[in-house]
């Protein structure tokens, strides 16, 4: 056991899917600094979020709880003061850590309770924003790019670090979440002439195979296969913002090294959810398809032997980060946390992981916006069970991810898979009852 408590730097991106990195197989994206983090640490190949939407996922991240337990199911509801005291940032601060938060907080609306929705007094450094954060920030009458300002504040926070006090710095980057309406004028866009390979399931056939409630939902974007140029334009912009975020990661990690802090600082990277980015002719997230729920997770713990570096195939969840961080810091994990400490998997690539996990999404839009189908389900190593719970009789989908990774062949109506469907349906019902 290390006597010196580790520091933490946590990069949280917004709407970055698993394939939103070069090191996860994207052939066009340039993300050298995230790639370096992955090479020096552990990349989880099967990391997921338990609810794929900003507000719910971020509440799950800090509390280590499923939405069913923490209760943040929309953009208005904040965590209560009592709930916040059981989050990993609050517990670290209580244990003597200096804490900082930069960027998008997005749990609860500032009105009627700004103190809960933007808890500035709960951190030693605060530069936090609600959901509708803008890339263009006016500072001293001049336009500044949000991530540039955040990076400057992060570097200053690291320079002020004291050897006797550990720290936890959360950098909640807005990239690549829209609106992508103001790009850093000091950063060269490397994708102006790039050709983005479309997803294999960006097709009319895949779109028309979706349930009717999904085809009519908020994320339906059939113009992306009808007019391929619109897809290219949208993804080039997404990639540019992603690479801009990667540059910030590089600058902050350099500052860590320059301050001599890198050897005792655990660096974590996670996204709050994925993004469909054209898969099945859909955009956005929300649904339980892989592109929406599958996210990049990197943990670089420099205190571990180099032999532990590499990739892990165990299932990991966003709710696992809170107990993992607390365990690393030697802080007791609250009984209310539902995630798991990932340290055994970090230390041993053959350590046992979970067999399955539960997904849920209940947020809906207000008219005239298109609706979002409410859904829940279970994902195992091989199977994906999805249940759309409204408006009447639940609609089910079943996919064999081994033979159908693009989720284009729904087996729910196939008699040969009745037993598997029944088992996963029962597992989903069990999770509904036990995860509150």
PDB file of C-alpha atoms in Angstrom, residues 81-364:
ATOM      1  CA  UNK A  81     -27.011  18.427  -0.775  1.00  0.00           C
ATOM      2  CA  UNK A  82     -27.027  15.093   1.083  1.00  0.00           C
ATOM      3  CA  UNK A  83     -26.473  13.159  -2.139  1.00  0.00           C
ATOM      4  CA  UNK A  84     -23.548  15.379  -3.112  1.00  0.00           C
ATOM      5  CA  UNK A  85     -21.800  14.632   0.168  1.00  0.00           C
ATOM      6  CA  UNK A  86     -21.685  10.970  -0.891  1.00  0.00           C
ATOM      7  CA  UNK A  87     -20.029  11.665  -4.279  1.00  0.00           C
ATOM      8  CA  UNK A  88     -16.378  10.938  -4.906  1.00  0.00           C
ATOM      9  CA  UNK A  89     -15.347  14.646  -5.278  1.00  0.00           C
ATOM     10  CA  UNK A  90     -17.015  15.536  -1.963  1.00  0.00           C
ATOM     11  CA  UNK A  91     -15.580  12.516  -0.153  1.00  0.00           C
ATOM     12  CA  UNK A  92     -12.075  13.220  -1.456  1.00  0.00           C
ATOM     13  CA  UNK A  93     -12.312  16.824  -0.294  1.00  0.00           C
ATOM     14  CA  UNK A  94     -13.530  15.670   3.105  1.00  0.00           C
ATOM     15  CA  UNK A  95     -10.475  13.388   3.241  1.00  0.00           C
ATOM     16  CA  UNK A  96      -8.133  16.342   2.711  1.00  0.00           C
ATOM     17  CA  UNK A  97      -7.905  16.542  -1.068  1.00  0.00           C
ATOM     18  CA  UNK A  98      -7.772  19.863  -2.887  1.00  0.00           C
ATOM     19  CA  UNK A  99     -10.438  19.649  -5.571  1.00  0.00           C
ATOM     20  CA  UNK A 100     -11.104  21.519  -8.791  1.00  0.00           C
ATOM     21  CA  UNK A 101     -13.867  21.460 -11.382  1.00  0.00           C
ATOM     22  CA  UNK A 102     -13.642  22.983 -14.848  1.00  0.00           C
ATOM     23  CA  UNK A 103     -16.244  22.861 -17.604  1.00  0.00           C
ATOM     24  CA  UNK A 104     -19.670  21.341 -18.029  1.00  0.00           C
ATOM     25  CA  UNK A 105     -21.348  20.255 -14.797  1.00  0.00           C
ATOM     26  CA  UNK A 106     -24.886  19.832 -16.185  1.00  0.00           C
ATOM     27  CA  UNK A 107     -26.672  18.160 -13.272  1.00  0.00           C
ATOM     28  CA  UNK A 108     -29.798  20.190 -12.579  1.00  0.00           C
ATOM     29  CA  UNK A 109     -31.073  23.536 -13.836  1.00  0.00           C
ATOM     30  CA  UNK A 110     -29.613  26.682 -12.181  1.00  0.00           C
ATOM     31  CA  UNK A 111     -33.148  27.783 -11.329  1.00  0.00           C
ATOM     32  CA  UNK A 112     -34.626  27.390  -8.786  1.00  0.00           C
ATOM     33  CA  UNK A 113     -31.559  26.148  -6.868  1.00  0.00           C
ATOM     34  CA  UNK A 114     -28.265  27.434  -8.233  1.00  0.00           C
ATOM     35  CA  UNK A 115     -26.280  26.204  -5.222  1.00  0.00           C
ATOM     36  CA  UNK A 116     -27.169  22.585  -6.016  1.00  0.00           C
ATOM     37  CA  UNK A 117     -27.001  22.837  -9.821  1.00  0.00           C
ATOM     38  CA  UNK A 118     -23.694  24.724  -9.803  1.00  0.00           C
ATOM     39  CA  UNK A 119     -22.010  23.734  -6.515  1.00  0.00           C
ATOM     40  CA  UNK A 120     -19.132  26.215  -6.625  1.00  0.00           C
ATOM     41  CA  UNK A 121     -18.636  26.109  -2.855  1.00  0.00           C
ATOM     42  CA  UNK A 122     -18.046  22.335  -2.961  1.00  0.00           C
ATOM     43  CA  UNK A 123     -14.695  22.714  -4.793  1.00  0.00           C
ATOM     44  CA  UNK A 124     -11.518  24.633  -4.086  1.00  0.00           C
ATOM     45  CA  UNK A 125     -11.411  25.725  -7.734  1.00  0.00           C
ATOM     46  CA  UNK A 126     -14.646  26.183  -9.696  1.00  0.00           C
ATOM     47  CA  UNK A 127     -15.194  27.194 -13.314  1.00  0.00           C
ATOM     48  CA  UNK A 128     -18.347  25.214 -13.933  1.00  0.00           C
ATOM     49  CA  UNK A 129     -21.302  25.638 -16.259  1.00  0.00           C
ATOM     50  CA  UNK A 130     -24.836  24.317 -16.719  1.00  0.00           C
ATOM     51  CA  UNK A 131     -26.001  22.224 -19.691  1.00  0.00           C
ATOM     52  CA  UNK A 132     -26.033  25.037 -22.270  1.00  0.00           C
ATOM     53  CA  UNK A 133     -22.382  25.946 -22.057  1.00  0.00           C
ATOM     54  CA  UNK A 134     -20.965  27.840 -25.070  1.00  0.00           C
ATOM     55  CA  UNK A 135     -17.584  27.379 -26.755  1.00  0.00           C
ATOM     56  CA  UNK A 136     -17.357  31.153 -27.172  1.00  0.00           C
ATOM     57  CA  UNK A 137     -16.703  32.837 -23.840  1.00  0.00           C
ATOM     58  CA  UNK A 138     -16.438  36.621 -23.525  1.00  0.00           C
ATOM     59  CA  UNK A 139     -13.689  37.481 -21.046  1.00  0.00           C
ATOM     60  CA  UNK A 140     -12.636  41.095 -20.480  1.00  0.00           C
ATOM     61  CA  UNK A 141     -14.628  42.021 -23.543  1.00  0.00           C
ATOM     62  CA  UNK A 142     -12.771  39.592 -25.795  1.00  0.00           C
ATOM     63  CA  UNK A 143     -13.909  36.248 -27.243  1.00  0.00           C
ATOM     64  CA  UNK A 144     -12.039  33.272 -25.821  1.00  0.00           C
ATOM     65  CA  UNK A 145     -12.349  29.600 -26.711  1.00  0.00           C
ATOM     66  CA  UNK A 146     -13.760  27.742 -23.708  1.00  0.00           C
ATOM     67  CA  UNK A 147     -11.216  24.919 -23.719  1.00  0.00           C
ATOM     68  CA  UNK A 148      -8.318  27.368 -23.901  1.00  0.00           C
ATOM     69  CA  UNK A 149      -9.560  29.097 -20.746  1.00  0.00           C
ATOM     70  CA  UNK A 150     -10.138  25.761 -19.012  1.00  0.00           C
ATOM     71  CA  UNK A 151      -6.625  24.602 -19.914  1.00  0.00           C
ATOM     72  CA  UNK A 152      -5.075  27.773 -18.509  1.00  0.00           C
ATOM     73  CA  UNK A 153      -6.969  27.306 -15.250  1.00  0.00           C
ATOM     74  CA  UNK A 154      -6.020  23.622 -15.095  1.00  0.00           C
ATOM     75  CA  UNK A 155      -2.321  24.393 -15.549  1.00  0.00           C
ATOM     76  CA  UNK A 156      -2.497  27.117 -12.874  1.00  0.00           C
ATOM     77  CA  UNK A 157      -4.199  24.647 -10.498  1.00  0.00           C
ATOM     78  CA  UNK A 158      -1.359  22.154 -11.034  1.00  0.00           C
ATOM     79  CA  UNK A 159       1.306  24.816 -10.496  1.00  0.00           C
ATOM     80  CA  UNK A 160      -0.273  25.656  -7.141  1.00  0.00           C
ATOM     81  CA  UNK A 161      -0.205  22.028  -5.967  1.00  0.00           C
ATOM     82  CA  UNK A 162       1.493  21.426  -2.613  1.00  0.00           C
ATOM     83  CA  UNK A 163       3.460  18.236  -1.929  1.00  0.00           C
ATOM     84  CA  UNK A 164       1.648  17.636   1.338  1.00  0.00           C
ATOM     85  CA  UNK A 165      -1.887  17.918  -0.115  1.00  0.00           C
ATOM     86  CA  UNK A 166      -3.200  15.525  -2.777  1.00  0.00           C
ATOM     87  CA  UNK A 167      -5.574  16.878  -5.408  1.00  0.00           C
ATOM     88  CA  UNK A 168      -8.381  15.851  -7.725  1.00  0.00           C
ATOM     89  CA  UNK A 169      -8.951  17.957 -10.836  1.00  0.00           C
ATOM     90  CA  UNK A 170     -11.969  17.267 -13.066  1.00  0.00           C
ATOM     91  CA  UNK A 171     -11.790  18.730 -16.577  1.00  0.00           C
ATOM     92  CA  UNK A 172     -15.258  18.352 -18.100  1.00  0.00           C
ATOM     93  CA  UNK A 173     -14.627  19.214 -21.732  1.00  0.00           C
ATOM     94  CA  UNK A 174     -17.569  20.245 -23.910  1.00  0.00           C
ATOM     95  CA  UNK A 175     -16.092  18.677 -27.042  1.00  0.00           C
ATOM     96  CA  UNK A 176     -17.452  17.223 -29.250  1.00  0.00           C
ATOM     97  CA  UNK A 177     -21.012  18.097 -28.118  1.00  0.00           C
ATOM     98  CA  UNK A 178     -22.850  20.663 -30.201  1.00  0.00           C
ATOM     99  CA  UNK A 179     -23.685  23.268 -31.061  1.00  0.00           C
ATOM    100  CA  UNK A 180     -20.353  23.304 -32.905  1.00  0.00           C
ATOM    101  CA  UNK A 181     -20.701  26.965 -33.771  1.00  0.00           C
ATOM    102  CA  UNK A 182     -17.421  28.509 -32.604  1.00  0.00           C
ATOM    103  CA  UNK A 183     -14.101  26.805 -33.286  1.00  0.00           C
ATOM    104  CA  UNK A 184     -10.803  27.814 -31.731  1.00  0.00           C
ATOM    105  CA  UNK A 185      -9.361  30.453 -34.092  1.00  0.00           C
ATOM    106  CA  UNK A 186      -5.844  29.520 -32.938  1.00  0.00           C
ATOM    107  CA  UNK A 187      -6.170  25.839 -33.878  1.00  0.00           C
ATOM    108  CA  UNK A 188      -5.802  24.519 -37.412  1.00  0.00           C
ATOM    109  CA  UNK A 189      -8.632  22.224 -38.486  1.00  0.00           C
ATOM    110  CA  UNK A 190      -6.973  19.030 -39.809  1.00  0.00           C
ATOM    111  CA  UNK A 191     -10.136  17.625 -41.400  1.00  0.00           C
ATOM    112  CA  UNK A 192     -11.249  20.244 -43.950  1.00  0.00           C
ATOM    113  CA  UNK A 193     -10.620  17.836 -46.829  1.00  0.00           C
ATOM    114  CA  UNK A 194     -10.906  14.535 -44.965  1.00  0.00           C
ATOM    115  CA  UNK A 195     -13.116  11.688 -46.122  1.00  0.00           C
ATOM    116  CA  UNK A 196     -14.866  10.073 -43.150  1.00  0.00           C
ATOM    117  CA  UNK A 197     -15.702   6.364 -43.612  1.00  0.00           C
ATOM    118  CA  UNK A 198     -19.436   6.045 -42.815  1.00  0.00           C
ATOM    119  CA  UNK A 199     -20.601   3.382 -40.334  1.00  0.00           C
ATOM    120  CA  UNK A 200     -21.348   0.024 -41.936  1.00  0.00           C
ATOM    121  CA  UNK A 201     -24.944   0.357 -40.772  1.00  0.00           C
ATOM    122  CA  UNK A 202     -25.517   3.852 -42.162  1.00  0.00           C
ATOM    123  CA  UNK A 203     -28.025   2.660 -44.750  1.00  0.00           C
ATOM    124  CA  UNK A 204     -31.666   2.817 -45.685  1.00  0.00           C
ATOM    125  CA  UNK A 205     -31.977  -0.921 -45.015  1.00  0.00           C
ATOM    126  CA  UNK A 206     -30.664  -0.587 -41.465  1.00  0.00           C
ATOM    127  CA  UNK A 207     -32.864   2.445 -40.798  1.00  0.00           C
ATOM    128  CA  UNK A 208     -36.033   0.794 -42.094  1.00  0.00           C
ATOM    129  CA  UNK A 209     -35.346  -2.295 -39.964  1.00  0.00           C
ATOM    130  CA  UNK A 210     -35.589  -0.184 -36.795  1.00  0.00           C
ATOM    131  CA  UNK A 211     -38.780  -0.199 -34.718  1.00  0.00           C
ATOM    132  CA  UNK A 212     -41.289   2.418 -35.820  1.00  0.00           C
ATOM    133  CA  UNK A 213     -40.926   4.389 -32.581  1.00  0.00           C
ATOM    134  CA  UNK A 214     -37.171   4.695 -33.199  1.00  0.00           C
ATOM    135  CA  UNK A 215     -37.584   5.728 -36.849  1.00  0.00           C
ATOM    136  CA  UNK A 216     -39.840   8.548 -35.676  1.00  0.00           C
ATOM    137  CA  UNK A 217     -37.634   9.595 -32.777  1.00  0.00           C
ATOM    138  CA  UNK A 218     -35.465  12.627 -32.122  1.00  0.00           C
ATOM    139  CA  UNK A 219     -32.299  10.981 -33.443  1.00  0.00           C
ATOM    140  CA  UNK A 220     -33.653   9.898 -36.828  1.00  0.00           C
ATOM    141  CA  UNK A 221     -31.346  11.370 -39.496  1.00  0.00           C
ATOM    142  CA  UNK A 222     -32.166   9.641 -42.804  1.00  0.00           C
ATOM    143  CA  UNK A 223     -30.674  12.534 -44.770  1.00  0.00           C
ATOM    144  CA  UNK A 224     -27.256  11.195 -43.830  1.00  0.00           C
ATOM    145  CA  UNK A 225     -27.670   8.230 -46.153  1.00  0.00           C
ATOM    146  CA  UNK A 226     -29.825  10.155 -48.627  1.00  0.00           C
ATOM    147  CA  UNK A 227     -27.281  12.984 -48.910  1.00  0.00           C
ATOM    148  CA  UNK A 228     -23.825  11.642 -47.941  1.00  0.00           C
ATOM    149  CA  UNK A 229     -22.276  15.122 -48.096  1.00  0.00           C
ATOM    150  CA  UNK A 230     -24.272  16.134 -45.023  1.00  0.00           C
ATOM    151  CA  UNK A 231     -22.745  13.240 -43.072  1.00  0.00           C
ATOM    152  CA  UNK A 232     -19.231  14.179 -44.197  1.00  0.00           C
ATOM    153  CA  UNK A 233     -19.709  17.811 -43.210  1.00  0.00           C
ATOM    154  CA  UNK A 234     -21.085  16.955 -39.752  1.00  0.00           C
ATOM    155  CA  UNK A 235     -18.404  14.398 -38.903  1.00  0.00           C
ATOM    156  CA  UNK A 236     -15.514  16.559 -40.128  1.00  0.00           C
ATOM    157  CA  UNK A 237     -16.642  19.199 -37.664  1.00  0.00           C
ATOM    158  CA  UNK A 238     -17.048  16.633 -34.853  1.00  0.00           C
ATOM    159  CA  UNK A 239     -13.544  15.317 -35.533  1.00  0.00           C
ATOM    160  CA  UNK A 240     -12.040  18.816 -35.488  1.00  0.00           C
ATOM    161  CA  UNK A 241     -13.483  19.531 -32.049  1.00  0.00           C
ATOM    162  CA  UNK A 242     -12.357  16.107 -30.814  1.00  0.00           C
ATOM    163  CA  UNK A 243      -8.769  16.789 -31.873  1.00  0.00           C
ATOM    164  CA  UNK A 244      -8.930  20.212 -30.230  1.00  0.00           C
ATOM    165  CA  UNK A 245      -9.872  18.522 -26.960  1.00  0.00           C
ATOM    166  CA  UNK A 246      -6.984  16.083 -27.413  1.00  0.00           C
ATOM    167  CA  UNK A 247      -4.601  19.030 -27.682  1.00  0.00           C
ATOM    168  CA  UNK A 248      -5.847  20.282 -24.300  1.00  0.00           C
ATOM    169  CA  UNK A 249      -5.244  16.844 -22.795  1.00  0.00           C
ATOM    170  CA  UNK A 250      -1.681  16.991 -24.094  1.00  0.00           C
ATOM    171  CA  UNK A 251      -1.051  20.438 -22.634  1.00  0.00           C
ATOM    172  CA  UNK A 252      -2.396  19.512 -19.205  1.00  0.00           C
ATOM    173  CA  UNK A 253      -0.443  16.248 -19.119  1.00  0.00           C
ATOM    174  CA  UNK A 254       2.729  18.153 -20.051  1.00  0.00           C
ATOM    175  CA  UNK A 255       2.103  20.512 -17.150  1.00  0.00           C
ATOM    176  CA  UNK A 256       1.748  17.512 -14.839  1.00  0.00           C
ATOM    177  CA  UNK A 257       5.177  16.303 -15.925  1.00  0.00           C
ATOM    178  CA  UNK A 258       6.794  19.717 -15.729  1.00  0.00           C
ATOM    179  CA  UNK A 259       5.568  20.105 -12.150  1.00  0.00           C
ATOM    180  CA  UNK A 260       6.955  16.674 -11.249  1.00  0.00           C
ATOM    181  CA  UNK A 261       3.463  15.388 -10.466  1.00  0.00           C
ATOM    182  CA  UNK A 262       3.047  12.760 -13.175  1.00  0.00           C
ATOM    183  CA  UNK A 263       4.454   9.813 -11.231  1.00  0.00           C
ATOM    184  CA  UNK A 264       1.851  10.058  -8.487  1.00  0.00           C
ATOM    185  CA  UNK A 265      -1.145  11.230 -10.519  1.00  0.00           C
ATOM    186  CA  UNK A 266      -3.773   8.828 -11.820  1.00  0.00           C
ATOM    187  CA  UNK A 267      -5.088  10.166 -15.126  1.00  0.00           C
ATOM    188  CA  UNK A 268      -8.540   9.028 -16.223  1.00  0.00           C
ATOM    189  CA  UNK A 269     -10.413   9.638 -19.445  1.00  0.00           C
ATOM    190  CA  UNK A 270     -14.108   8.891 -19.977  1.00  0.00           C
ATOM    191  CA  UNK A 271     -17.022  10.173 -22.059  1.00  0.00           C
ATOM    192  CA  UNK A 272     -20.458  10.836 -20.564  1.00  0.00           C
ATOM    193  CA  UNK A 273     -22.034   8.844 -23.408  1.00  0.00           C
ATOM    194  CA  UNK A 274     -21.406   7.853 -26.988  1.00  0.00           C
ATOM    195  CA  UNK A 275     -23.007   9.132 -30.169  1.00  0.00           C
ATOM    196  CA  UNK A 276     -24.784   7.332 -32.985  1.00  0.00           C
ATOM    197  CA  UNK A 277     -22.959   9.441 -35.613  1.00  0.00           C
ATOM    198  CA  UNK A 278     -24.998   7.964 -38.448  1.00  0.00           C
ATOM    199  CA  UNK A 279     -25.259   4.344 -37.309  1.00  0.00           C
ATOM    200  CA  UNK A 280     -28.660   2.978 -38.428  1.00  0.00           C
ATOM    201  CA  UNK A 281     -29.350   6.439 -39.894  1.00  0.00           C
ATOM    202  CA  UNK A 282     -29.454   7.938 -36.382  1.00  0.00           C
ATOM    203  CA  UNK A 283     -27.755  10.796 -34.589  1.00  0.00           C
ATOM    204  CA  UNK A 284     -27.661  11.651 -30.885  1.00  0.00           C
ATOM    205  CA  UNK A 285     -27.511   9.039 -28.143  1.00  0.00           C
ATOM    206  CA  UNK A 286     -30.280   7.949 -25.724  1.00  0.00           C
ATOM    207  CA  UNK A 287     -30.956   4.527 -27.261  1.00  0.00           C
ATOM    208  CA  UNK A 288     -29.291   1.284 -26.178  1.00  0.00           C
ATOM    209  CA  UNK A 289     -27.443   0.635 -29.424  1.00  0.00           C
ATOM    210  CA  UNK A 290     -23.690   0.159 -29.065  1.00  0.00           C
ATOM    211  CA  UNK A 291     -22.668   3.477 -30.612  1.00  0.00           C
ATOM    212  CA  UNK A 292     -24.719   5.326 -27.979  1.00  0.00           C
ATOM    213  CA  UNK A 293     -23.636   3.438 -24.857  1.00  0.00           C
ATOM    214  CA  UNK A 294     -20.071   2.326 -25.677  1.00  0.00           C
ATOM    215  CA  UNK A 295     -17.472   4.873 -24.514  1.00  0.00           C
ATOM    216  CA  UNK A 296     -13.694   5.218 -24.272  1.00  0.00           C
ATOM    217  CA  UNK A 297     -12.275   4.602 -20.798  1.00  0.00           C
ATOM    218  CA  UNK A 298      -8.568   5.007 -20.116  1.00  0.00           C
ATOM    219  CA  UNK A 299      -6.917   4.783 -16.701  1.00  0.00           C
ATOM    220  CA  UNK A 300      -3.215   5.522 -16.364  1.00  0.00           C
ATOM    221  CA  UNK A 301      -1.942   4.722 -12.896  1.00  0.00           C
ATOM    222  CA  UNK A 302       1.825   5.350 -12.985  1.00  0.00           C
ATOM    223  CA  UNK A 303       2.277   3.511  -9.687  1.00  0.00           C
ATOM    224  CA  UNK A 304       1.481   0.189 -11.358  1.00  0.00           C
ATOM    225  CA  UNK A 305       4.188  -1.912 -13.064  1.00  0.00           C
ATOM    226  CA  UNK A 306       4.626  -1.440 -16.803  1.00  0.00           C
ATOM    227  CA  UNK A 307       3.631  -5.066 -17.234  1.00  0.00           C
ATOM    228  CA  UNK A 308       0.028  -4.144 -16.350  1.00  0.00           C
ATOM    229  CA  UNK A 309      -0.334  -1.783 -19.310  1.00  0.00           C
ATOM    230  CA  UNK A 310      -2.513  -2.764 -22.210  1.00  0.00           C
ATOM    231  CA  UNK A 311      -6.131  -3.458 -23.022  1.00  0.00           C
ATOM    232  CA  UNK A 312      -8.894  -5.040 -20.991  1.00  0.00           C
ATOM    233  CA  UNK A 313     -11.920  -6.878 -22.331  1.00  0.00           C
ATOM    234  CA  UNK A 314     -13.922  -6.991 -19.081  1.00  0.00           C
ATOM    235  CA  UNK A 315     -17.209  -5.073 -18.936  1.00  0.00           C
ATOM    236  CA  UNK A 316     -16.744  -1.732 -17.150  1.00  0.00           C
ATOM    237  CA  UNK A 317     -19.291   0.994 -16.379  1.00  0.00           C
ATOM    238  CA  UNK A 318     -19.296   4.705 -15.665  1.00  0.00           C
ATOM    239  CA  UNK A 319     -20.592   3.926 -12.157  1.00  0.00           C
ATOM    240  CA  UNK A 320     -17.325   2.056 -11.488  1.00  0.00           C
ATOM    241  CA  UNK A 321     -15.187   5.195 -11.500  1.00  0.00           C
ATOM    242  CA  UNK A 322     -16.382   6.604  -8.154  1.00  0.00           C
ATOM    243  CA  UNK A 323     -15.575   3.484  -6.090  1.00  0.00           C
ATOM    244  CA  UNK A 324     -12.328   2.984  -8.013  1.00  0.00           C
ATOM    245  CA  UNK A 325     -11.098   6.502  -7.265  1.00  0.00           C
ATOM    246  CA  UNK A 326     -12.094   6.316  -3.603  1.00  0.00           C
ATOM    247  CA  UNK A 327     -10.391   2.937  -3.199  1.00  0.00           C
ATOM    248  CA  UNK A 328      -7.211   4.281  -4.794  1.00  0.00           C
ATOM    249  CA  UNK A 329      -7.282   7.200  -2.357  1.00  0.00           C
ATOM    250  CA  UNK A 330      -7.868   4.945   0.643  1.00  0.00           C
ATOM    251  CA  UNK A 331     -11.252   6.541   1.294  1.00  0.00           C
ATOM    252  CA  UNK A 332     -14.115   4.235   2.385  1.00  0.00           C
ATOM    253  CA  UNK A 333     -16.659   3.512  -0.356  1.00  0.00           C
ATOM    254  CA  UNK A 334     -20.237   4.384   0.673  1.00  0.00           C
ATOM    255  CA  UNK A 335     -22.621   1.434   0.799  1.00  0.00           C
ATOM    256  CA  UNK A 336     -24.952   3.285  -1.557  1.00  0.00           C
ATOM    257  CA  UNK A 337     -22.514   3.093  -4.454  1.00  0.00           C
ATOM    258  CA  UNK A 338     -23.440   0.400  -6.982  1.00  0.00           C
ATOM    259  CA  UNK A 339     -20.290   0.396  -9.110  1.00  0.00           C
ATOM    260  CA  UNK A 340     -17.221  -1.800  -8.647  1.00  0.00           C
ATOM    261  CA  UNK A 341     -13.603  -1.013  -7.866  1.00  0.00           C
ATOM    262  CA  UNK A 342     -11.727  -1.615 -11.139  1.00  0.00           C
ATOM    263  CA  UNK A 343      -8.297  -1.943  -9.501  1.00  0.00           C
ATOM    264  CA  UNK A 344      -8.210  -5.764  -9.627  1.00  0.00           C
ATOM    265  CA  UNK A 345      -8.712  -5.552 -13.406  1.00  0.00           C
ATOM    266  CA  UNK A 346      -6.099  -2.798 -13.705  1.00  0.00           C
ATOM    267  CA  UNK A 347      -3.583  -4.999 -11.918  1.00  0.00           C
ATOM    268  CA  UNK A 348      -4.475  -8.251 -13.654  1.00  0.00           C
ATOM    269  CA  UNK A 349      -5.792  -8.557 -17.209  1.00  0.00           C
ATOM    270  CA  UNK A 350      -7.298 -11.953 -16.303  1.00  0.00           C
ATOM    271  CA  UNK A 351      -9.244 -10.741 -13.274  1.00  0.00           C
ATOM    272  CA  UNK A 352     -12.919 -11.593 -13.309  1.00  0.00           C
ATOM    273  CA  UNK A 353     -15.328  -8.879 -14.436  1.00  0.00           C
ATOM    274  CA  UNK A 354     -19.116  -8.608 -14.353  1.00  0.00           C
ATOM    275  CA  UNK A 355     -21.234 -10.946 -16.458  1.00  0.00           C
ATOM    276  CA  UNK A 356     -23.854  -8.395 -17.475  1.00  0.00           C
ATOM    277  CA  UNK A 357     -25.308  -5.000 -16.632  1.00  0.00           C
ATOM    278  CA  UNK A 358     -28.535  -2.997 -16.750  1.00  0.00           C
ATOM    279  CA  UNK A 359     -29.313  -0.011 -18.975  1.00  0.00           C
ATOM    280  CA  UNK A 360     -32.152   2.483 -18.643  1.00  0.00           C
ATOM    281  CA  UNK A 361     -33.244   5.726 -20.302  1.00  0.00           C
ATOM    282  CA  UNK A 362     -36.493   7.481 -19.390  1.00  0.00           C
ATOM    283  CA  UNK A 363     -36.011  11.146 -20.370  1.00  0.00           C
ATOM    284  CA  UNK A 364     -38.349  12.474 -23.037  1.00  0.00           C
TER     285      UNK A 364
END
